[in-house]
Coordinates of C-alpha atoms in Angstrom, one line a residue:
M108 CA 163.4 156.2 -4.5
K109 CA 160.3 157.1 -6.3
I110 CA 159.0 153.5 -6.6
L111 CA 159.5 153.7 -2.4
N112 CA 157.7 156.9 -2.4
R113 CA 155.0 155.8 -4.6
I114 CA 154.6 152.8 -2.0
R115 CA 154.5 155.0 1.0
Q116 CA 151.6 157.2 -0.3
I117 CA 149.4 154.3 -0.7
P118 CA 146.8 154.1 2.1
F119 CA 147.0 151.5 4.9
W120 CA 143.7 150.1 4.2
S121 CA 144.5 149.9 0.6
W122 CA 147.3 147.6 1.6
F123 CA 145.3 145.9 4.3
W124 CA 142.3 144.8 1.8
F125 CA 145.1 144.1 -0.8
I126 CA 146.9 141.6 1.5
L127 CA 143.9 140.1 2.8
G128 CA 142.6 139.3 -0.5
A129 CA 145.7 137.9 -1.7
L130 CA 145.7 135.6 1.3
Y131 CA 142.4 134.6 0.4
F132 CA 143.3 133.2 -3.0
I133 CA 146.8 132.4 -2.0
L134 CA 146.5 130.2 0.7
P135 CA 143.9 127.5 -0.5
L136 CA 146.6 127.2 -3.6
Y137 CA 149.4 126.7 -1.0
A138 CA 147.1 124.0 0.8
T139 CA 146.3 122.2 -2.2
L140 CA 150.0 122.3 -3.5
N141 CA 151.3 121.2 -0.3
F142 CA 149.0 118.4 0.0
S143 CA 149.6 117.1 -3.6
L144 CA 153.2 117.0 -2.6
R145 CA 152.8 114.5 0.6
M146 CA 151.6 111.1 -1.1
E147 CA 154.5 109.4 0.1
R148 CA 154.8 109.5 4.1
D149 CA 157.3 112.0 5.3
V150 CA 158.5 112.6 1.8
I151 CA 157.9 115.6 -0.2
G152 CA 157.7 114.7 -4.0
F153 CA 155.6 114.6 -7.1
K154 CA 154.5 111.2 -7.0
A155 CA 150.9 112.2 -7.2
Y156 CA 151.8 114.4 -10.5
T157 CA 153.5 111.5 -12.0
R158 CA 150.7 109.2 -11.4
A159 CA 148.1 111.6 -12.3
F160 CA 150.0 112.5 -15.5
E161 CA 150.4 108.6 -16.5
D162 CA 146.9 107.8 -16.5
P163 CA 145.9 107.6 -20.1
D164 CA 142.3 108.7 -19.2
F165 CA 143.9 111.8 -18.1
L166 CA 145.2 112.8 -21.6
K167 CA 142.2 111.6 -23.2
T168 CA 139.5 113.4 -21.3
F169 CA 141.8 116.9 -21.3
L170 CA 142.2 116.6 -25.1
Y171 CA 138.6 115.8 -25.5
S172 CA 137.7 119.1 -23.4
N173 CA 140.2 121.2 -25.5
M174 CA 138.0 120.6 -28.5
P175 CA 134.4 122.0 -27.5
A176 CA 136.3 124.6 -25.6
L177 CA 138.1 125.9 -28.9
M178 CA 134.5 125.4 -30.6
T179 CA 132.7 127.2 -27.7
I180 CA 135.2 130.2 -28.2
I181 CA 134.9 130.4 -32.0
A182 CA 131.1 130.2 -31.7
S183 CA 130.9 132.8 -29.0
I184 CA 133.1 135.3 -31.1
I185 CA 130.8 134.9 -33.9
L186 CA 127.8 135.3 -32.0
I187 CA 128.8 138.0 -29.6
V188 CA 131.1 140.3 -31.6
P189 CA 128.7 141.4 -34.5
T190 CA 125.8 141.7 -31.7
A191 CA 128.2 144.0 -29.3
Y192 CA 129.4 145.9 -32.3
W193 CA 125.8 146.6 -33.6
I194 CA 124.2 147.2 -30.4
R195 CA 126.9 150.0 -29.9
L196 CA 126.7 151.3 -33.1
R197 CA 122.9 151.5 -34.0
L198 CA 120.9 150.0 -31.0
P199 CA 122.1 151.6 -27.7
E200 CA 118.7 151.2 -26.4
A201 CA 118.6 147.4 -26.8
R202 CA 121.9 147.3 -24.5
R203 CA 120.2 146.8 -21.3
I204 CA 118.1 144.1 -22.5
V205 CA 121.1 142.3 -24.1
E206 CA 122.9 142.7 -20.7
F207 CA 120.0 141.3 -18.9
I208 CA 119.8 138.1 -21.3
T209 CA 123.6 137.6 -20.8
L210 CA 123.0 137.4 -17.0
L211 CA 120.5 134.8 -17.2
P212 CA 123.1 131.9 -17.1
F213 CA 123.7 133.2 -13.5
V214 CA 120.2 132.7 -12.8
V215 CA 119.3 129.6 -14.4
P216 CA 121.3 126.6 -13.1
A217 CA 123.4 124.4 -15.4
I218 CA 121.3 121.5 -14.5
I219 CA 118.1 123.0 -15.8
L220 CA 119.9 124.1 -18.9
V221 CA 121.2 120.2 -19.7
F222 CA 117.7 118.7 -18.8
G223 CA 116.0 121.4 -21.4
L224 CA 118.6 120.5 -23.9
I225 CA 117.7 116.8 -23.4
R226 CA 114.0 117.1 -23.3
I227 CA 113.8 119.1 -26.4
Y228 CA 116.7 117.3 -28.6
S229 CA 116.5 113.7 -27.7
S230 CA 113.3 113.6 -29.9
P231 CA 112.7 114.3 -33.5
V232 CA 111.9 118.1 -34.2
N233 CA 109.2 118.2 -36.7
I234 CA 107.1 120.9 -38.5
P235 CA 104.0 121.7 -36.8
F236 CA 100.7 119.8 -38.0
T237 CA 103.0 117.6 -40.0
N238 CA 105.5 114.5 -40.0
I239 CA 108.3 116.4 -41.8
T240 CA 111.4 116.2 -39.7
I241 CA 113.8 119.1 -39.7
I242 CA 116.2 117.7 -36.9
Q243 CA 116.8 114.3 -36.0
P244 CA 117.4 113.4 -32.1
L245 CA 120.8 115.0 -31.5
T246 CA 121.4 112.8 -28.5
T247 CA 121.5 109.6 -30.5
F248 CA 124.6 110.1 -32.4
E249 CA 128.4 111.5 -31.2
V250 CA 128.3 114.6 -33.5
G251 CA 124.8 115.6 -32.2
T252 CA 125.9 115.5 -28.5
D253 CA 128.8 117.5 -29.3
I254 CA 126.9 120.1 -30.8
L255 CA 124.7 120.4 -27.9
I256 CA 127.3 120.6 -25.3
V257 CA 129.1 123.3 -27.3
A258 CA 125.7 125.3 -27.4
G259 CA 125.4 124.7 -23.8
Y260 CA 129.0 125.9 -23.1
V261 CA 128.2 128.9 -25.2
V262 CA 125.3 130.0 -23.0
L263 CA 127.6 129.2 -19.5
G264 CA 130.4 131.4 -21.1
L265 CA 127.9 134.2 -22.7
P266 CA 128.5 136.7 -19.6
Y267 CA 131.9 136.5 -19.3
M268 CA 132.6 136.7 -23.2
Y269 CA 129.9 139.3 -23.9
R270 CA 131.2 141.6 -21.1
S271 CA 134.7 141.5 -22.4
V272 CA 134.1 142.3 -26.0
D273 CA 131.7 144.9 -24.6
T274 CA 134.7 146.3 -22.4
G275 CA 136.8 146.3 -25.2
M276 CA 134.8 148.0 -27.5
R277 CA 134.3 151.0 -24.9
T278 CA 137.9 151.8 -25.5
V279 CA 137.6 152.1 -29.3
D280 CA 135.8 154.7 -31.3
V281 CA 133.6 152.3 -33.2
R282 CA 131.9 154.9 -34.9
T283 CA 134.5 156.7 -36.2
L284 CA 136.3 153.3 -37.2
T285 CA 133.1 152.5 -39.1
E286 CA 132.7 155.7 -40.8
A287 CA 136.3 155.6 -41.8
A288 CA 136.3 152.0 -43.3
Q289 CA 133.1 152.6 -45.3
S290 CA 134.4 155.8 -46.7
L291 CA 137.0 153.4 -48.2
G292 CA 134.6 151.2 -49.5
A293 CA 134.9 148.2 -47.0
S294 CA 131.8 146.1 -46.5
W295 CA 130.6 145.0 -43.0
F296 CA 132.3 141.9 -42.8
T297 CA 135.5 143.5 -43.7
I298 CA 134.9 146.0 -41.0
I299 CA 134.4 143.4 -38.4
M300 CA 137.4 141.2 -39.4
R301 CA 140.0 143.8 -40.4
V302 CA 139.3 146.8 -37.9
I303 CA 136.9 145.7 -35.2
L304 CA 138.6 142.5 -34.1
P305 CA 142.3 143.7 -34.1
N306 CA 141.2 146.6 -32.0
I307 CA 139.7 144.2 -29.3
R308 CA 141.9 141.5 -29.4
S309 CA 143.1 141.7 -25.7
A310 CA 139.2 141.6 -24.7
L311 CA 138.7 138.4 -27.1
L312 CA 141.9 136.9 -25.5
S313 CA 140.6 137.6 -21.8
G314 CA 137.2 136.2 -22.9
A315 CA 138.5 133.2 -24.5
L316 CA 140.6 132.3 -21.4
L317 CA 137.6 132.6 -19.1
T318 CA 135.7 130.5 -21.6
F319 CA 138.4 127.7 -21.8
A320 CA 138.5 127.6 -17.9
I321 CA 134.8 127.3 -17.7
V322 CA 134.6 124.6 -20.4
V323 CA 137.6 122.5 -19.3
G324 CA 136.2 122.4 -15.5
E325 CA 132.8 122.1 -16.3
V326 CA 130.8 118.8 -15.0
T327 CA 127.1 119.0 -15.3
L328 CA 126.5 119.4 -18.8
A329 CA 129.3 116.8 -19.5
S330 CA 128.0 114.2 -17.1
F331 CA 124.4 114.2 -18.0
L332 CA 125.2 114.2 -21.8
G333 CA 127.7 111.5 -21.5
V334 CA 130.8 112.9 -23.1
P335 CA 134.3 112.1 -21.8
A336 CA 135.1 115.4 -20.9
F337 CA 137.7 116.3 -18.1
G338 CA 135.4 117.9 -15.4
P339 CA 133.6 114.6 -14.7
Y340 CA 137.0 112.8 -14.9
L341 CA 138.7 114.9 -12.5
F342 CA 135.3 114.7 -10.4
L343 CA 135.2 111.0 -10.4
L344 CA 138.9 110.7 -9.6
G345 CA 138.3 112.5 -6.5
Q346 CA 135.7 110.1 -5.4
H347 CA 138.2 107.2 -5.3
R348 CA 141.8 109.1 -4.8
A349 CA 143.0 111.7 -2.8
Y350 CA 146.4 113.5 -4.0
E351 CA 146.0 113.1 -7.8
P352 CA 142.8 115.2 -8.0
A353 CA 144.6 117.9 -5.7
A354 CA 147.6 117.6 -8.2
L355 CA 145.5 117.9 -11.4
S356 CA 143.6 120.8 -9.6
F357 CA 146.8 122.8 -8.8
A358 CA 148.1 122.1 -12.2
S359 CA 144.8 123.3 -13.8
F360 CA 145.1 126.7 -11.6
L361 CA 148.7 127.0 -12.9
L362 CA 147.7 126.5 -16.4
T363 CA 145.4 129.2 -16.2
W364 CA 148.0 131.6 -14.6
V365 CA 150.4 131.0 -17.3
A366 CA 147.7 131.8 -19.9
M367 CA 147.0 134.8 -18.2
G368 CA 150.5 135.9 -17.9
L369 CA 150.8 135.2 -21.5
I370 CA 148.1 137.5 -22.4
Q371 CA 149.5 140.4 -20.4
L372 CA 152.7 139.8 -21.9
F373 CA 151.6 140.1 -25.4
T374 CA 148.6 142.3 -25.3
G375 CA 148.6 144.0 -21.6
G376 CA 151.4 146.6 -22.5
Q377 CA 149.3 147.8 -25.2
G378 CA 146.4 149.6 -24.6
Q379 CA 143.4 149.1 -26.5
A380 CA 142.8 152.6 -27.4
A381 CA 146.8 153.0 -28.0
G382 CA 146.4 150.2 -30.6
T383 CA 143.3 151.6 -32.4
H384 CA 144.3 151.6 -36.5

């Protein structure tokens, strides 16, 4: 009865916009699922999923995309967590500047980013006015290309990861935790690793999920850098087939929602502030 009373107290327009928003997201997914199940005429089945998952290129490209996704998440955490922590602790006046910088990936298209990377790193980087080479052309060997694409993905995921980390740090008393750790003789590295990171784990997981989704589905950087990633594979598959891309797209959405559910299950029930220790 209490639940029913709470539901009745919600205004009509709140329900209206909620249902409208839910339909906006659910109907395209339903249409994609319905289309992917109709590969055979007058038969609803999973033939499109079977054929898509049996393609050896699917597993190859998907596993490859997981590698730069993981490296991008690690690099983003190493870059963003200390930066957001130091800004909140010592340089609050620099927060607007950093927020502006993190918004640049929304303004600068990925095509500009990838051409900039290719333009700069397709030739050796020398010390000015000398013939001493600092960096060999990164586009000429596989490891160098992987470094470039991870760097590009870090830039693309910067707005999402930074805001997730910054939001997580708002829920904990960073200054008090730092002073308490310093009073016990902890170093800066220990403070970040054993005090800050455990208290923003939900924010890190959220940012990691968004970064993973961006990397796995990204097409522009992977195409122009010539890496066997999942995004270009799905794009090329859609040029020649109809049902398999729909099946893979729905499976990708489902994977994302499962990951979000796991994050909510393991961390959502614990408030960030409640988990501060």
